[in-house]
Structures are given as C-alpha cells and as structure tokens.
Tab-separated table of C-alpha atoms and ligand atoms in Angstrom:
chain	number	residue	atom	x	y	z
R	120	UNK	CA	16.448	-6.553	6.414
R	121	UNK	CA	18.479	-7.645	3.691
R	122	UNK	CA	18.798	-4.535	1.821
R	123	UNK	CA	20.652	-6.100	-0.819
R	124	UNK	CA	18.257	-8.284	-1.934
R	125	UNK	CA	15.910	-5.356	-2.811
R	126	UNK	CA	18.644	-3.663	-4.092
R	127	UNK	CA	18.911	-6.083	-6.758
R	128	UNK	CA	15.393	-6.126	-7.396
R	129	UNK	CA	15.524	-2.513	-8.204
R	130	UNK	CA	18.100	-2.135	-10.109
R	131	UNK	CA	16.737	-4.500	-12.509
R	132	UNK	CA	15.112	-1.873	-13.664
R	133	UNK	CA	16.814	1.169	-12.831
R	134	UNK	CA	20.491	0.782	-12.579
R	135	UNK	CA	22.106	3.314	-10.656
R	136	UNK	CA	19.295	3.267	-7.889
R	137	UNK	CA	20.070	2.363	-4.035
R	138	UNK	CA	17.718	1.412	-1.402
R	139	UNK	CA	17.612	3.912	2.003
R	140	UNK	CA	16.203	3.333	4.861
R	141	UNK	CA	13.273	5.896	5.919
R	142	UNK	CA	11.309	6.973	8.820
R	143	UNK	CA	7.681	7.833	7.882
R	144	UNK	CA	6.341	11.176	8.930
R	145	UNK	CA	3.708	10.715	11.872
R	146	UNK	CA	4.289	6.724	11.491
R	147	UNK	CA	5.806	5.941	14.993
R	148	UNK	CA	8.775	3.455	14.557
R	149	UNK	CA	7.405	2.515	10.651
R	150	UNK	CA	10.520	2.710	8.707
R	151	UNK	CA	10.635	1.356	4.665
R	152	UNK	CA	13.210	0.542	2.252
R	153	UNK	CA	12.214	2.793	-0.372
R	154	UNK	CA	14.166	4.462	-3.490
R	155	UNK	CA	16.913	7.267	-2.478
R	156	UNK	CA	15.144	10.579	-2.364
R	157	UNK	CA	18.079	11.738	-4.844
R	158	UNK	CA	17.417	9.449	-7.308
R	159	UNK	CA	17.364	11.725	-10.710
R	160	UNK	CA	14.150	13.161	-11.926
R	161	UNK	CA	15.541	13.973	-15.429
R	162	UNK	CA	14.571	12.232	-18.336
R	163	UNK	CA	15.870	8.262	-17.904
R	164	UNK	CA	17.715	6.513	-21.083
R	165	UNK	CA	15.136	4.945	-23.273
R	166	UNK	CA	16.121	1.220	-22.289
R	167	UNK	CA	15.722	2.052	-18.602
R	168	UNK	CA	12.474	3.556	-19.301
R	169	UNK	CA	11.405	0.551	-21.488
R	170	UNK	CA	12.675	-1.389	-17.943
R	171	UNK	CA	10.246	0.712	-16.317
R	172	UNK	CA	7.266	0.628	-18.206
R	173	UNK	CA	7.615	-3.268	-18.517
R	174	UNK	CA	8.171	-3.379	-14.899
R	175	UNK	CA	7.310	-0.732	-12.721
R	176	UNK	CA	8.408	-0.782	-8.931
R	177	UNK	CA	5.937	0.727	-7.333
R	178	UNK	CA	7.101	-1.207	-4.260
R	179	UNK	CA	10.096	1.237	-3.998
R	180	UNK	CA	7.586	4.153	-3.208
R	181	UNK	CA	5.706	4.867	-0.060
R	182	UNK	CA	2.391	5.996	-1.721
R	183	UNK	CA	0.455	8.936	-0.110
R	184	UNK	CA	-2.689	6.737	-0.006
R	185	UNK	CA	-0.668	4.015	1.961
R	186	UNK	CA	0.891	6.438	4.248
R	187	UNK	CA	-2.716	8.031	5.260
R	188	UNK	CA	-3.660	4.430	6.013
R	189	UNK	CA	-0.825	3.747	7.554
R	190	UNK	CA	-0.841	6.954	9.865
R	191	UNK	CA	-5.000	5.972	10.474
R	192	UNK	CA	-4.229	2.457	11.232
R	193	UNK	CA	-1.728	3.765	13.803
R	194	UNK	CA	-4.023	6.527	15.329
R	195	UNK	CA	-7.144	4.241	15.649
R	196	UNK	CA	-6.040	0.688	16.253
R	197	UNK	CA	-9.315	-0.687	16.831
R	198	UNK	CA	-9.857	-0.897	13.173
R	199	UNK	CA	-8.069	-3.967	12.976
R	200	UNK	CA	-6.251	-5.160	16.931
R	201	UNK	CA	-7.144	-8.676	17.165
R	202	UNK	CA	-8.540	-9.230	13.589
R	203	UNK	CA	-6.952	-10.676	10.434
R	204	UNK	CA	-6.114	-8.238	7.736
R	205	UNK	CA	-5.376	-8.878	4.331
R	206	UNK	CA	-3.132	-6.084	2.491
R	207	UNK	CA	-4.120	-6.142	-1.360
R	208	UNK	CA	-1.846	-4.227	-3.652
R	209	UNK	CA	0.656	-4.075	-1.161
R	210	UNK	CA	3.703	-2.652	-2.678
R	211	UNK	CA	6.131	-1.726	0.214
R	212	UNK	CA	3.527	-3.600	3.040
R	213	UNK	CA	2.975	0.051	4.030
R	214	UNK	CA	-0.567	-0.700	5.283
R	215	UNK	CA	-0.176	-4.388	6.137
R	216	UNK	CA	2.889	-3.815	8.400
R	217	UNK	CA	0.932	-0.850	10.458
R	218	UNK	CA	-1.865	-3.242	10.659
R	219	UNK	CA	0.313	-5.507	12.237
R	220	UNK	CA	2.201	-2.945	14.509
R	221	UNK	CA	-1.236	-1.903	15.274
R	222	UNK	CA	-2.276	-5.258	17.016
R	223	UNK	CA	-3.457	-6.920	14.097
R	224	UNK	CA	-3.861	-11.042	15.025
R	225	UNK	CA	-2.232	-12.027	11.226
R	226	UNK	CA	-1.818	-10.088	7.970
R	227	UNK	CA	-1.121	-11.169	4.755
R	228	UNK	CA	0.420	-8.876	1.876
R	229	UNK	CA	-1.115	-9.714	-0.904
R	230	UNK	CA	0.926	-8.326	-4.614
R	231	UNK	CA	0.899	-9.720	-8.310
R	232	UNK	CA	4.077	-8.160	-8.360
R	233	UNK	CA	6.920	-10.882	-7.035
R	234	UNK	CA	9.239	-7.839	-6.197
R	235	UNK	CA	6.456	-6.037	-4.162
R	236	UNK	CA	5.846	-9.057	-2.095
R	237	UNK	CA	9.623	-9.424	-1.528
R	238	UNK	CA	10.248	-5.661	-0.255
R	239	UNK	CA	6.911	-6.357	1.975
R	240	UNK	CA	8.461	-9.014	3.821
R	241	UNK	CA	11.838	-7.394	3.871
R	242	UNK	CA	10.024	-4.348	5.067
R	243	UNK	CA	8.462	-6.261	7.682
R	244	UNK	CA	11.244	-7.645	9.006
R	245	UNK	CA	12.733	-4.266	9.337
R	246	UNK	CA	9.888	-3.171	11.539
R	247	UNK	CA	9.992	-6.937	13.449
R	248	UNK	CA	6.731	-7.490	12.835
R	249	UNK	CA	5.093	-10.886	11.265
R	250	UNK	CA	3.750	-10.464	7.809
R	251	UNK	CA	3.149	-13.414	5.334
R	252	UNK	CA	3.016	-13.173	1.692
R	253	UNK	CA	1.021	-14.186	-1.243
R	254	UNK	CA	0.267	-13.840	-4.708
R	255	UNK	CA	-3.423	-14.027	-4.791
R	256	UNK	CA	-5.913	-12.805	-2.847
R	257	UNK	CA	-8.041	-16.266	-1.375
R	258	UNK	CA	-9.992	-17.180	2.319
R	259	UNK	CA	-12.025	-14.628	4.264
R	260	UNK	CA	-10.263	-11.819	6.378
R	261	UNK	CA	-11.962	-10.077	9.216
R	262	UNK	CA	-10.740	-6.502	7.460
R	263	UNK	CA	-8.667	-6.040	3.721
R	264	UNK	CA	-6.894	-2.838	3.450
R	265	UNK	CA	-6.349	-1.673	-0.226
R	266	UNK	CA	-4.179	1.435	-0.668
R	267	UNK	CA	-3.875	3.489	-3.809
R	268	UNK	CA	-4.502	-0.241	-6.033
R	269	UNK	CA	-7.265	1.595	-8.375
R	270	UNK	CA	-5.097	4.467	-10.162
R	271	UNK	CA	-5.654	1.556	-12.728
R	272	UNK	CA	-8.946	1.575	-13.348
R	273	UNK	CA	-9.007	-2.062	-14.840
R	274	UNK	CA	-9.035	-2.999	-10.660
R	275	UNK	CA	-12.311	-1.281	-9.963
R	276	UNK	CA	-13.908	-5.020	-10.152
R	277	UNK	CA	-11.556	-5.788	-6.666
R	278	UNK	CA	-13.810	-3.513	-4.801
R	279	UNK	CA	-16.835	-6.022	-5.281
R	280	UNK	CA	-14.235	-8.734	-5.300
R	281	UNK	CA	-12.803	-7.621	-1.962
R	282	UNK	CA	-16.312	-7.837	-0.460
R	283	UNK	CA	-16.630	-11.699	-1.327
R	284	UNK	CA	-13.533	-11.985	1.145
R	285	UNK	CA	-13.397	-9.909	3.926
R	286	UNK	CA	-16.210	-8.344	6.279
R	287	UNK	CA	-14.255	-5.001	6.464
R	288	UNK	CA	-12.651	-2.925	3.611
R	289	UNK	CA	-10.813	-0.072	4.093
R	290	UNK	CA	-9.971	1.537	0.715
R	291	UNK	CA	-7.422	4.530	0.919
R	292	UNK	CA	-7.106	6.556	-2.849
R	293	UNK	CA	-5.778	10.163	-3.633
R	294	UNK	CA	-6.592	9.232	-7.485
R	295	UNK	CA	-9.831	8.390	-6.794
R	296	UNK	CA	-11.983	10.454	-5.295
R	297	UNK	CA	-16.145	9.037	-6.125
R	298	UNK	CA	-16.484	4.665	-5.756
R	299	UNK	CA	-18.752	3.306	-7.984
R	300	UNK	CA	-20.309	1.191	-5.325
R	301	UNK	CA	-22.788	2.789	-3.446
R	302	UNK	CA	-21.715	0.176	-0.535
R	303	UNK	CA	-18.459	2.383	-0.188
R	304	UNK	CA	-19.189	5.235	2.643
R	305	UNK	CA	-15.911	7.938	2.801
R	306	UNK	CA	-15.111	8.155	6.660
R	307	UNK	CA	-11.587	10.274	6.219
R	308	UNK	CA	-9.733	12.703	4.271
R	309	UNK	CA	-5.724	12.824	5.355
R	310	UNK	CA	-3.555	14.724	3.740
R	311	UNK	CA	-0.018	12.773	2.620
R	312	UNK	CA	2.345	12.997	0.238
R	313	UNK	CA	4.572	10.271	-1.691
R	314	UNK	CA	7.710	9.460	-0.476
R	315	UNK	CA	10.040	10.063	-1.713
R	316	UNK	CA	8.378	13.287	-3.370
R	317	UNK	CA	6.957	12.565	-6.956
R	318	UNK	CA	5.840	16.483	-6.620
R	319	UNK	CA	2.548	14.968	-7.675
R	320	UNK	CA	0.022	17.657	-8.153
R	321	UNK	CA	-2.006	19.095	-5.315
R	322	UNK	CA	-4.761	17.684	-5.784
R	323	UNK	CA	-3.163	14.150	-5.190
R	324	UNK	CA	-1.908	15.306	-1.936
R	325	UNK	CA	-5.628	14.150	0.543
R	326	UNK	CA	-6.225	10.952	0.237
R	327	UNK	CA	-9.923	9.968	0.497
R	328	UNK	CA	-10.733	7.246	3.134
R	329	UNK	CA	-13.485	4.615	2.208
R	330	UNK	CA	-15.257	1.926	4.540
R	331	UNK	CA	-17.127	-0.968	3.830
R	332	UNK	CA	-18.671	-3.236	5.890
R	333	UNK	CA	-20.625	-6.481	5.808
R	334	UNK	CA	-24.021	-5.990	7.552
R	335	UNK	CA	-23.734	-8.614	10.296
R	336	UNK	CA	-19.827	-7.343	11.071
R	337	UNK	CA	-20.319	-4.986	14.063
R	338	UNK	CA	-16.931	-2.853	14.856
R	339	UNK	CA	-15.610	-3.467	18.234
T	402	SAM	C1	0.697	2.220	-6.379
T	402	SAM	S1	1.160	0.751	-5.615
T	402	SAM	C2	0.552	0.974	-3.938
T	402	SAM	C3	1.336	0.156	-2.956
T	402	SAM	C4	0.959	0.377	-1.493
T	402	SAM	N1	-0.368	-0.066	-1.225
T	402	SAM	C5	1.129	1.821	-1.085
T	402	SAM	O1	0.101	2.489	-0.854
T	402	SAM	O2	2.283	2.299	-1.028
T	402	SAM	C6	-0.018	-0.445	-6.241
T	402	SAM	C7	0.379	-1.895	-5.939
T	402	SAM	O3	-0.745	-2.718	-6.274
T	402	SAM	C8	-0.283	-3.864	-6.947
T	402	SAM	N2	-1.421	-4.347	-7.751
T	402	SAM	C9	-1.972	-3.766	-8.842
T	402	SAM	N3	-3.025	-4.484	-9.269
T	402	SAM	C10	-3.156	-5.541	-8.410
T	402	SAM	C11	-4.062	-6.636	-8.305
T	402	SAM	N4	-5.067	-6.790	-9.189
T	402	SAM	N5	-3.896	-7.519	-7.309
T	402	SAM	C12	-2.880	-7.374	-6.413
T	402	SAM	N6	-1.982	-6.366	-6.462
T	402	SAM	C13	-2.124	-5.449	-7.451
T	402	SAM	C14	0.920	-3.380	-7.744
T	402	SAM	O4	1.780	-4.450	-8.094
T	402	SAM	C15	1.544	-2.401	-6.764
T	402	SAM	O5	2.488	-3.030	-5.930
C-alpha cells in the first residue's frame, strides 16, 4: 500500500491529517487505511470545513454499516464464494475487499468519488486481495453489496437500480432502518460502530441487514 498516495488525497482536504493503518474488530486479517483516531474533533477552520463540505472523504472512515457487512461476509461466505460481487458506494472497499477475502470469483468497487476508488484499491492491496475499480456501476453481477450509500436519500432510486444489475443485493444501513421496496426482506441486525469513533448516537450503532433476490437466483 502506498500510504502516501492516500495521504495526499486526504489532506487535500484536511491538512494536518495522516493515514494509519487499522485492524478491524472481528474482521480476521481486514486491515484499512483510514484517518488517525486522534485526528481533532474540535471545530475545523472555516476553509477546511468549506474543503470538507465540497469534498467529503468518506473513504477515510470505516462505516459501521460496512463493517457489519464486512464481519457477515466473513462469518457466512457462501453469500458470495465463487460469485461476482459488485461493491457500490464503496468508500474504503470495506465490503468489496471481504467479499473477496471471502472467496468471491471477482469484485469490482464501484465509487463516484475518484479518491474513494483510489483508497479501495490501495486498501486492497494492503489485504493482497484482487479488487478492480470503476466509476459507474454497468454489466450484471451475481451479488452487489451496498453499505451505508443511502444516508443520502437522493440514492434511494439505486435500490431499484441495483436490481436491473445484479441477482443478489445485500444492502447494509444504520441510517436507514424501513426500504421503500417491498422486494427488500431484513435478514440481520449487527451491531458496529464507525471507525474511527464519530460517537454517532446510539441508535446508529445496529446496522440493519437487507436481502434481495431475483426470483430465479437460488442461494447455494
Ligand atoms: C458513507 S460512505 C460508505 C462507504 C463504505 N461502503 C463503508 O461502508 O464504509 C458512502 C460512499 O458512497 C459513495 N456514493 C454516494 N453516492 C453514490 C452513488 N450514487 N454511486 C456510487 N457511489 C456513491 C460515496 O462517494 C462514498 O464513498
């Protein structure tokens, strides 16, 4: 992993940030480049926090919604060993990479955000682990992960959209809690926390676990 390279990327927007290496609680060998844990939680200079609004790096946080996918990817690899997987929204490749250390035949992380898609395959390559990139989510994947993508709720068109491309979803959200599709069954609730700690409030602390799958699409 070229640490640097992400370090750059970061400090783009937030100057006096470094990247550290993590293990991820109940993740196995998973380890991210994420934001220090130290980084200050005071109030940030306006221009930084101009920086961040324009640009936020979500990619520098392990989201508790990615985690709890992660940690069920991990646990019950016969969600996606052998298939393709396509990781939309993938910020850190949280989900995508435990896909992939899970058995997964090829996964894609898919981000709008160019910095996202770099710390992905940075991150990937820090777990060894093949992961390919791309900007837009296109072709048909036997499952598509999508971890905490709808605290905007502007995305809640990708859950129909995700149908039109894969024959599994697997939709991980501590934000929210009720999909609007009726398609959508919830099949978990883990608990997990951001990393590093946003002290989000508790109720953002279980993420809810939704499944969706195309009728002809029989799990193994
Ligand atoms: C809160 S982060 C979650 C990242 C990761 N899945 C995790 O759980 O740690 C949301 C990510 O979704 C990406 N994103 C938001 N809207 C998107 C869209 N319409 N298509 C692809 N990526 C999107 C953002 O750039 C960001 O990297």
């Amino acid at each position: 992993m070229t640490r640097n390279r992400l370090e750059g990327a970061l400090r783009r927007t937030l100057p006096d940030a470094r990247i550290e290496v993590v293990s991820l609680p109940r993740c196995g060998t998973l380890r991210l480049g994420l934001i220090n844990a130290d980084y200050q939680t005071g109030p940030l200079d306006p221009d930084v926090m101009q920086a961040v609004i324009r640009s936020p790096a979500y990619w520098a946080f392990c989201w508790g919604s990615g985690l709890a996918l992660a940690r069920f990817l991990l646990e019950q690899p016969q969600w996606v060993r052998g298939r393709t997987v396509v990781d939309l929204g993938s910020g850190s490749g949280i989900a995508g990479i435990a896909a992939a250390m899970a058995g997964a035949r090829r996964v894609v992380a898919c981000d709008t955000d160019p910095d996202a898609r770099l710390a992905s395959a940075e991150n990937a390559a820090l777990n060894r682990v093949d992961l390919e990139v791309s900007d837009r989510l296109s072709g048909r994947w036997d499952v598509l992960l999508m971890a905490d993508v709808l605290y905007d709720r502007s995305n809640l068109p990708l859950l129909g959209l995700a149908q039109t491309h894969a024959r599994t979803v697997l939709v991980a959200d501590s934000r929210v809690t009720d999909l609007p599709d009726p398609g959508y069954r919830e099949i978990d609730r883990i608990e997990a926390l951001t990393l590093p700690n946003l002290g989000e409030f508790d109720e953002y602390r279980t993420a809810h676990l939704f499944h969706w799958q195309r009728a002809d699409d029989q799990p193994d």
